[in-house]
GROMACS .gro file of C-alpha atoms in nm:
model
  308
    1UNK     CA    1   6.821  -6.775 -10.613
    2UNK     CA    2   6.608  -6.988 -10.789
    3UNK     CA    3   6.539  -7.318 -10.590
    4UNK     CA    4   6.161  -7.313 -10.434
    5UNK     CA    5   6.202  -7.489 -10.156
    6UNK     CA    6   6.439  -7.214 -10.001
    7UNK     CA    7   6.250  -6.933 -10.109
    8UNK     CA    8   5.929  -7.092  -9.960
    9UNK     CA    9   6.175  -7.154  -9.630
   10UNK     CA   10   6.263  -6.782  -9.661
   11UNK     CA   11   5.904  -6.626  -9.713
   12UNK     CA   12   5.777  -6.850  -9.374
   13UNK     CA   13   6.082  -6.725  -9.148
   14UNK     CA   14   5.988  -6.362  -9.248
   15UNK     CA   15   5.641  -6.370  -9.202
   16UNK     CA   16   5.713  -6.528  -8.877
   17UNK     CA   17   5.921  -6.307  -8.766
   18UNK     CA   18   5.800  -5.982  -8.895
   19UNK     CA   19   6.112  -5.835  -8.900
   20UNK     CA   20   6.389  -5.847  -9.179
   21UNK     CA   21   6.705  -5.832  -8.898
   22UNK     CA   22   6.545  -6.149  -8.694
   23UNK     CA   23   6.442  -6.325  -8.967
   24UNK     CA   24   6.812  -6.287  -9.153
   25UNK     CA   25   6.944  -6.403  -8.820
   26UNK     CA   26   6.740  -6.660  -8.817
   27UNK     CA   27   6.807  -6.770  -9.180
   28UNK     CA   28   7.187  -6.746  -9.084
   29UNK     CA   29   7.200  -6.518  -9.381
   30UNK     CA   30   7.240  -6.087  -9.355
   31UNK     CA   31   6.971  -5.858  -9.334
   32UNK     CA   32   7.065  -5.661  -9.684
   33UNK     CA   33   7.116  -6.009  -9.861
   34UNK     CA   34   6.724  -6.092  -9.730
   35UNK     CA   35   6.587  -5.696  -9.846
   36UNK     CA   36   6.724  -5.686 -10.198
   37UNK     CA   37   6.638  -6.059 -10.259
   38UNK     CA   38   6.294  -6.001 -10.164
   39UNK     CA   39   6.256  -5.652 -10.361
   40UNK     CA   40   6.462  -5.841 -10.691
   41UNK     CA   41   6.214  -6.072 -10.660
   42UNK     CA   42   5.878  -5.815 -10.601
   43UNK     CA   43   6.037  -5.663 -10.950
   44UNK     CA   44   6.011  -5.940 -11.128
   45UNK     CA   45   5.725  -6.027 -11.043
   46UNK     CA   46   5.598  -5.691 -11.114
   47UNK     CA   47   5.401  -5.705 -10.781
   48UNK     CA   48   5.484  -5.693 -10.403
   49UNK     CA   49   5.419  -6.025 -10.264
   50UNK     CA   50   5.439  -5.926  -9.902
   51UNK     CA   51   5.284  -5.626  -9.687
   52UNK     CA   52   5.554  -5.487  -9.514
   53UNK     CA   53   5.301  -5.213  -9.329
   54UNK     CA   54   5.158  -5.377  -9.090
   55UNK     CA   55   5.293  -5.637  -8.846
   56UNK     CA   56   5.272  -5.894  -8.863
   57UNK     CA   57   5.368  -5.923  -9.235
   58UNK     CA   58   5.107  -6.064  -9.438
   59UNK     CA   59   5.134  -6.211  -9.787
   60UNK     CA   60   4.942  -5.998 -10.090
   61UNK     CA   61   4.700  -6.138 -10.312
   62UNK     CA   62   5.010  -6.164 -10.538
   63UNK     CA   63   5.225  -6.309 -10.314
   64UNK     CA   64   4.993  -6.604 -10.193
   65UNK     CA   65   4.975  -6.635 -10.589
   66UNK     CA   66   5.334  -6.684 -10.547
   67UNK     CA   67   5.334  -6.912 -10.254
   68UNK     CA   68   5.103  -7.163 -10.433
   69UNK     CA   69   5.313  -7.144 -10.769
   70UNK     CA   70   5.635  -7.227 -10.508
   71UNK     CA   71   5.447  -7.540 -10.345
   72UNK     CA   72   5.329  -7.628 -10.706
   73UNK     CA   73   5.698  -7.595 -10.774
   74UNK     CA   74   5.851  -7.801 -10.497
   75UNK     CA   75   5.590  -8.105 -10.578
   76UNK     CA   76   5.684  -8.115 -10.920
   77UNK     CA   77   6.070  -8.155 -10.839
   78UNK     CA   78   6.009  -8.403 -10.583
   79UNK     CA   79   5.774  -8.606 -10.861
   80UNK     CA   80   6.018  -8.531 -11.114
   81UNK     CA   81   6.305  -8.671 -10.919
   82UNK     CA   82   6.115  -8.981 -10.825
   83UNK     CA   83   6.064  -9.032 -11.156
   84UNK     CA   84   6.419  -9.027 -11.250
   85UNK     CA   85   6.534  -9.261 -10.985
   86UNK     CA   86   6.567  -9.539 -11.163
   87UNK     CA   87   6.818  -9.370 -11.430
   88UNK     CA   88   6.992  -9.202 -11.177
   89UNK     CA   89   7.039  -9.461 -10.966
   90UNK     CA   90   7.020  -9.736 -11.163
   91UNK     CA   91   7.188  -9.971 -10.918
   92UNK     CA   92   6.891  -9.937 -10.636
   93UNK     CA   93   6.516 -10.093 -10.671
   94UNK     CA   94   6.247  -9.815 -10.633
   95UNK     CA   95   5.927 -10.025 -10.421
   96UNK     CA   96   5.664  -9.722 -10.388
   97UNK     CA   97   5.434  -9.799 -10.101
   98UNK     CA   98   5.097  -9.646 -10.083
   99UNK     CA   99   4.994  -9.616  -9.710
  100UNK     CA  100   4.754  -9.366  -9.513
  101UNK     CA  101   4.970  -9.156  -9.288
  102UNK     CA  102   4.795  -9.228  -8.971
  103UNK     CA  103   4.870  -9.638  -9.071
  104UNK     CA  104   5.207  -9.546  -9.199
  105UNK     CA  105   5.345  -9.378  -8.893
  106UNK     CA  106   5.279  -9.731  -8.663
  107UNK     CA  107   5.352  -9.986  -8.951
  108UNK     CA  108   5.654  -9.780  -9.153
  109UNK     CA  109   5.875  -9.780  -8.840
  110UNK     CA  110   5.813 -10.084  -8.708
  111UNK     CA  111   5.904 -10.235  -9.084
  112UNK     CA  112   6.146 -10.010  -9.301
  113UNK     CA  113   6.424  -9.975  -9.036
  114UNK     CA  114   6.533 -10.322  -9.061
  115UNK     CA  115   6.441 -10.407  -9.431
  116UNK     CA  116   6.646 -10.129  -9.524
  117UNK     CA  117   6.896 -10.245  -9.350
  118UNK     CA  118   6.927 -10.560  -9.474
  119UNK     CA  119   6.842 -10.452  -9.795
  120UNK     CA  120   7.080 -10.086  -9.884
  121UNK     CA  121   7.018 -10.130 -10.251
  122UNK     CA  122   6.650 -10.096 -10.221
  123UNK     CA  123   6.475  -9.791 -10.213
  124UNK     CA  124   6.177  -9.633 -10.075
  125UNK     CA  125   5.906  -9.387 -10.258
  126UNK     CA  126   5.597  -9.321 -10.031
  127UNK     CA  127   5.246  -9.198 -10.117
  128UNK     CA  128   5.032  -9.121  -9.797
  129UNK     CA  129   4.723  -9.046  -9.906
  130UNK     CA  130   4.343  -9.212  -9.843
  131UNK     CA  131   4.288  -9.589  -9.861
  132UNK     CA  132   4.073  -9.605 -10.187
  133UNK     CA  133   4.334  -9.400 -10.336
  134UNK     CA  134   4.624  -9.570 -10.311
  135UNK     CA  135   4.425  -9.891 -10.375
  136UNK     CA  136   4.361  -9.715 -10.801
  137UNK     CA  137   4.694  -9.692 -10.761
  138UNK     CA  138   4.801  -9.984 -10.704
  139UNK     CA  139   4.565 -10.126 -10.978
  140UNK     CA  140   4.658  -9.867 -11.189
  141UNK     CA  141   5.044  -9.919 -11.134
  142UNK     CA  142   5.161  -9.638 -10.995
  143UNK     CA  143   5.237  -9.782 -10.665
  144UNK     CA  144   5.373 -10.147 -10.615
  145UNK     CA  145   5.225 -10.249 -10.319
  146UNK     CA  146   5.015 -10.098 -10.050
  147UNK     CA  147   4.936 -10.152  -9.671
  148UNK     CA  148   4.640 -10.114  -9.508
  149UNK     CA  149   4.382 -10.259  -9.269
  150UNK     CA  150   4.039 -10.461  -9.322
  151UNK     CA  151   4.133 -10.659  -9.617
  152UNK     CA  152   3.748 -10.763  -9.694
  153UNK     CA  153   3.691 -10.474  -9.868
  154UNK     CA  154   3.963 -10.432 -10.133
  155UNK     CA  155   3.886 -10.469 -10.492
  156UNK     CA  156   3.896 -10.863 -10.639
  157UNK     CA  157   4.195 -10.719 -10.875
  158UNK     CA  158   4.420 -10.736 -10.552
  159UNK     CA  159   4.575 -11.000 -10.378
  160UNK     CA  160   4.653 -10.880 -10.006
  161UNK     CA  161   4.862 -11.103  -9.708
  162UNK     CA  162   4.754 -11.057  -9.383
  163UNK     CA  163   4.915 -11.051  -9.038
  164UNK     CA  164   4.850 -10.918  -8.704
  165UNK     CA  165   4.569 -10.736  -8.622
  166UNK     CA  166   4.411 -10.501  -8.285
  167UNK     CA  167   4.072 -10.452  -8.132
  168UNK     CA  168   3.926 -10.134  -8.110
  169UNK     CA  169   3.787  -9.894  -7.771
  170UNK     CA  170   3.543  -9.682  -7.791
  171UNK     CA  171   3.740  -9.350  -7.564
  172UNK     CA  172   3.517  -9.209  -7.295
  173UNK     CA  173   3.665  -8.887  -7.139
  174UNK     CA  174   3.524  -8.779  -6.774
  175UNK     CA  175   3.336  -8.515  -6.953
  176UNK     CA  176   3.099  -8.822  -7.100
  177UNK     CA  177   2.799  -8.941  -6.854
  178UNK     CA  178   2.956  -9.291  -6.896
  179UNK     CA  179   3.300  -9.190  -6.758
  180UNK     CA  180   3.338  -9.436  -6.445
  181UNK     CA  181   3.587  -9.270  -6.226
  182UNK     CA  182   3.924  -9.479  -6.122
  183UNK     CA  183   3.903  -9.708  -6.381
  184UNK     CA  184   4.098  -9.751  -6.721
  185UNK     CA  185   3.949 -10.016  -6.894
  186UNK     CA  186   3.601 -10.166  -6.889
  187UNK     CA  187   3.442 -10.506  -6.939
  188UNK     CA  188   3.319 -10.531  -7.291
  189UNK     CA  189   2.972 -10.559  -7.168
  190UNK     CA  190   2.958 -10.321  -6.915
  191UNK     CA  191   2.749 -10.095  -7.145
  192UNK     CA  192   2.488 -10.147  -7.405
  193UNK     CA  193   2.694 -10.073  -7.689
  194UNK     CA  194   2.335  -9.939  -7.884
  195UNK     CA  195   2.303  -9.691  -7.582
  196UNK     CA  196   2.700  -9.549  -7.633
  197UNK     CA  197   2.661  -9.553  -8.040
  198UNK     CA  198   2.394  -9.284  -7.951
  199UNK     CA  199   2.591  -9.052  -7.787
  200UNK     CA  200   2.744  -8.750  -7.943
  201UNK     CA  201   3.097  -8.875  -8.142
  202UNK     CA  202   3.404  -8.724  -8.290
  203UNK     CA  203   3.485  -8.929  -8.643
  204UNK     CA  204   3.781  -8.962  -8.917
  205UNK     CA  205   3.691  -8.841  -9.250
  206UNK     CA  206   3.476  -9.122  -9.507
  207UNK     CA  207   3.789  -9.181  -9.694
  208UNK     CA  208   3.914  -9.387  -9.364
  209UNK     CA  209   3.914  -9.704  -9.359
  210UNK     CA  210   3.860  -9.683  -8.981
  211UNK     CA  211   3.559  -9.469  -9.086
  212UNK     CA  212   3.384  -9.727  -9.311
  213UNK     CA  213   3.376  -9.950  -9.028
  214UNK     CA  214   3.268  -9.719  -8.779
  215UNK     CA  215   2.973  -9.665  -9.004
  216UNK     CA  216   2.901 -10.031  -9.034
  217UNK     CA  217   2.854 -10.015  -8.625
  218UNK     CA  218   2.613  -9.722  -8.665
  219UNK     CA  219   2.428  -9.955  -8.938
  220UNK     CA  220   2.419 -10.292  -8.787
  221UNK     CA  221   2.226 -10.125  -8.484
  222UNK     CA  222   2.043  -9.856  -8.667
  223UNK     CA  223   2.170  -9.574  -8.493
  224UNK     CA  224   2.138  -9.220  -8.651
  225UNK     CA  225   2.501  -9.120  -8.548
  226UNK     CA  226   2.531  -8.785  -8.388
  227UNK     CA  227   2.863  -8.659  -8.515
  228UNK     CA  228   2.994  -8.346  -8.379
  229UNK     CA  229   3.307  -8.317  -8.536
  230UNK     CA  230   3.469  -8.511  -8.830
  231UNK     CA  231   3.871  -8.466  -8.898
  232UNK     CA  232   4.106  -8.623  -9.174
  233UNK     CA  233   4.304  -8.799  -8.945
  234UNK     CA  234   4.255  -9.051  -8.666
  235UNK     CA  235   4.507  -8.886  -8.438
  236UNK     CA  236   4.296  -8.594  -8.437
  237UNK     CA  237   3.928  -8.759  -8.335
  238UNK     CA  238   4.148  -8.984  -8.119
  239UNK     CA  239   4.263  -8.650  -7.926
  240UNK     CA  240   3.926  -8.469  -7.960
  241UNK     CA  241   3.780  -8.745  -7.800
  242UNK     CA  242   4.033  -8.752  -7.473
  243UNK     CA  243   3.947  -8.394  -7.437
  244UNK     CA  244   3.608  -8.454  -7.421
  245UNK     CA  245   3.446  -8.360  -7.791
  246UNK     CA  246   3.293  -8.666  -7.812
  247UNK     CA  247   3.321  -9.044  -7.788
  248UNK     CA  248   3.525  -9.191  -8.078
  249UNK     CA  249   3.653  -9.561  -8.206
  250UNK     CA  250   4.036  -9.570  -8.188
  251UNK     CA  251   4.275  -9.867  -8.145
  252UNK     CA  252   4.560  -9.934  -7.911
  253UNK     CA  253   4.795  -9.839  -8.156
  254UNK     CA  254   4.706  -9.470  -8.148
  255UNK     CA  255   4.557  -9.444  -7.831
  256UNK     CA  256   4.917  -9.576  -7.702
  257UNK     CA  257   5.056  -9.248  -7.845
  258UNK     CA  258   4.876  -8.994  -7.670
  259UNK     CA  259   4.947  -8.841  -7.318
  260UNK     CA  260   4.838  -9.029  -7.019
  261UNK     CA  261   4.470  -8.891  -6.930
  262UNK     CA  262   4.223  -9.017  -6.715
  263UNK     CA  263   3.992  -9.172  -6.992
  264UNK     CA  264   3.783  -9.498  -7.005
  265UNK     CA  265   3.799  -9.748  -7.288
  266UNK     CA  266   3.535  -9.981  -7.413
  267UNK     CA  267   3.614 -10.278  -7.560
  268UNK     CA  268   3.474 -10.340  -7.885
  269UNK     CA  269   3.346 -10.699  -7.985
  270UNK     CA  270   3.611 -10.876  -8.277
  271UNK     CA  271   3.280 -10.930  -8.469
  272UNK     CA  272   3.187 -10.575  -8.494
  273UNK     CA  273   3.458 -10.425  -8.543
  274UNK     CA  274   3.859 -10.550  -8.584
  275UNK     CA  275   4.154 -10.454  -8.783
  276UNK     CA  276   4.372 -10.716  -8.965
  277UNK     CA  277   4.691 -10.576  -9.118
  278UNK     CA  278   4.765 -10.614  -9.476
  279UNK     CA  279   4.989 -10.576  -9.741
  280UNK     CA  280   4.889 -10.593 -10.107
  281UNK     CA  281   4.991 -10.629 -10.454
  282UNK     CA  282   4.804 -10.629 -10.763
  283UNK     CA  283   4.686 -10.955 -10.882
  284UNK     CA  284   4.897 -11.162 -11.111
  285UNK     CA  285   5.187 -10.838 -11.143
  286UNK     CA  286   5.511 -10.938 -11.162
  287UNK     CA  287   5.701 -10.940 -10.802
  288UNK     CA  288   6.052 -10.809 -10.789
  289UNK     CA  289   6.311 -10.964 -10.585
  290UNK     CA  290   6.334 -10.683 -10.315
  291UNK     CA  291   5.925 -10.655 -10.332
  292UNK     CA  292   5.916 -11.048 -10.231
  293UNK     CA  293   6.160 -10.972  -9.943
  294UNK     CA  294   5.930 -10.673  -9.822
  295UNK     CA  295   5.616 -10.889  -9.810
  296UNK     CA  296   5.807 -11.167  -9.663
  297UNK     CA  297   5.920 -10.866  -9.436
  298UNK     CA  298   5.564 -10.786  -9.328
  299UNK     CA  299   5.467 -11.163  -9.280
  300UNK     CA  300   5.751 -11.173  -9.051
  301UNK     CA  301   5.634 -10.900  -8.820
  302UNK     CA  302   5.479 -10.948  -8.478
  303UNK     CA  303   5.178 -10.653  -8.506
  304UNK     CA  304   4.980 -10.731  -8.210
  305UNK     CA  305   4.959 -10.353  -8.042
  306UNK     CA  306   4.816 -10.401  -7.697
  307UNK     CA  307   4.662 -10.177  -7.373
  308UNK     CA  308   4.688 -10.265  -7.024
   0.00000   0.00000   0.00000
């Protein structure tokens, strides 16, 4: 057996299971067939890749050697093959989108489903990764378009179409001195927002663009912020903070996603802080057919996520 994505699939169920009989069953696949693959494998490697003496199993220094060269493995095939799309399916338009995850899983959903639809000779190539990222990409090519929020900051080698757009709350949990019991949420200026900037917060990562604007609050009112915690991802700080880590900045698109908890949110002013919806393209690159359609796709959408 030589495809790495199966072997990596086989490794995780055994050292889950730390047991060769459960993790066969598991595997739908006999226990001998699961032994001898993983001691053919240990010999040619010339090195056991997982200790067998203790439980649970653990991988050796060789085998998380191993591991990385699989997951090194299974990215290359998946590059490779998206690479070779267009020759093997020379029939279908590749449109690679560069969005960050937390972005992509509100905005993909609400636009893909019916474009693709509509549109079943197009496909899709993703790359989730940080905003400033996938904008060199984009200038650089390798994507063809990318969405994002806060348009005003996107390099003048990019020409972006907006639509839609949210407001932002900062979340108070009932663990925060500002929690007001039996209420959801609050008038905009029921709080100084100076006084809440300096309490103790919960924050995405800098290569956010969520982050960059939370930072621009902290500036405009010269607050030293007081973060506790930072995270990659906005779904995290946005959970952190319901559980009472800290206060963060969210928006009703992610809040909207989490379980129901008694929590206060503070409305943040447009002119602080605000996202607008975007979808961008390098300036002056040519625009397939089905890459028109998608912006015109995106235009088309009503992207006004709301909390009552």
């Amino acid at each position: 057996m030589k495809d790495p994505e199966i072997l990596q699939h086989y490794i995780d169920v055994l050292l889950k299971e730390s047991n060769f009989t459960r993790a066969a069953h598991e595997l739908y696949i006999s226990q001998p067939y699961l032994t001898q693959l993983i001691k053919r494998l240990e010999r040619k490697l010339g090195a056991k890749i997982i200790n067998r003496e203790t439980i649970p199993f653990t991988l050796t220094e060789a085998g998380i050697i191993y591991y990385q060269y699989l997951e090194t493995a299974i990215s290359n095939n998946q590059t490779l093959i998206e690479q070779l799309t267009p020759f093997s399916m020379p029939n279908k338009e590749v449109i690679r989108i560069g969005v960050l995850e937390s972005l992509g899983t509100f905005l993909l959903p609400a636009l893909l489903p019916d474009f693709l639809a509509k549109n079943p000779n197009i496909k899709i190539q993703l790359s989730e990764t940080y905003p400033r990222k996938n904008e060199t990409k984009l200038l650089n090519e390798e994507i063809d378009c990318y969405l994002g929020q806060t348009p005003e900051s996107l390099n003048h080698g990019i020409d972006f179409y907006v639509n839609g757009g949210e407001n932002y709350y900062v979340i108070i949990s009932p663990k925060s001195p500002y929690f007001k019991k039996g209420r959801f949420i609050l008038e905009p200026n029921e709080y100084d927002i100076k006084d809440i900037l300096q309490e103790p917060f919960v924050v995405s990562s800098a290569n956010s663009a969520i982050r960059r604007q939370v930072n621009g609050a902290f500036q405009k009112f010269h607050v030293k912020p007081n973060i506790v915690l930072e995270s990659s991802s906005i779904l995290t700080t946005t959970n952190l903070a319901i559980k009472g880590v800290g206060l963060t900045i969210s928006a009703a698109s992610i809040i909207k996603r989490m379980a129901q908890t008694p929590i206060n949110l503070l409305p943040l002013d447009n002119n602080l802080i605000q996202i607008k919806y975007f979808i961008a393209v390098k300036h002056r690159s040519h625009q397939t057919v089905g890459l028109q359609r998608l912006i015109t796709a995106f235009t088309d959408l009503k992207i006004q996520p709301s909390i009552k």
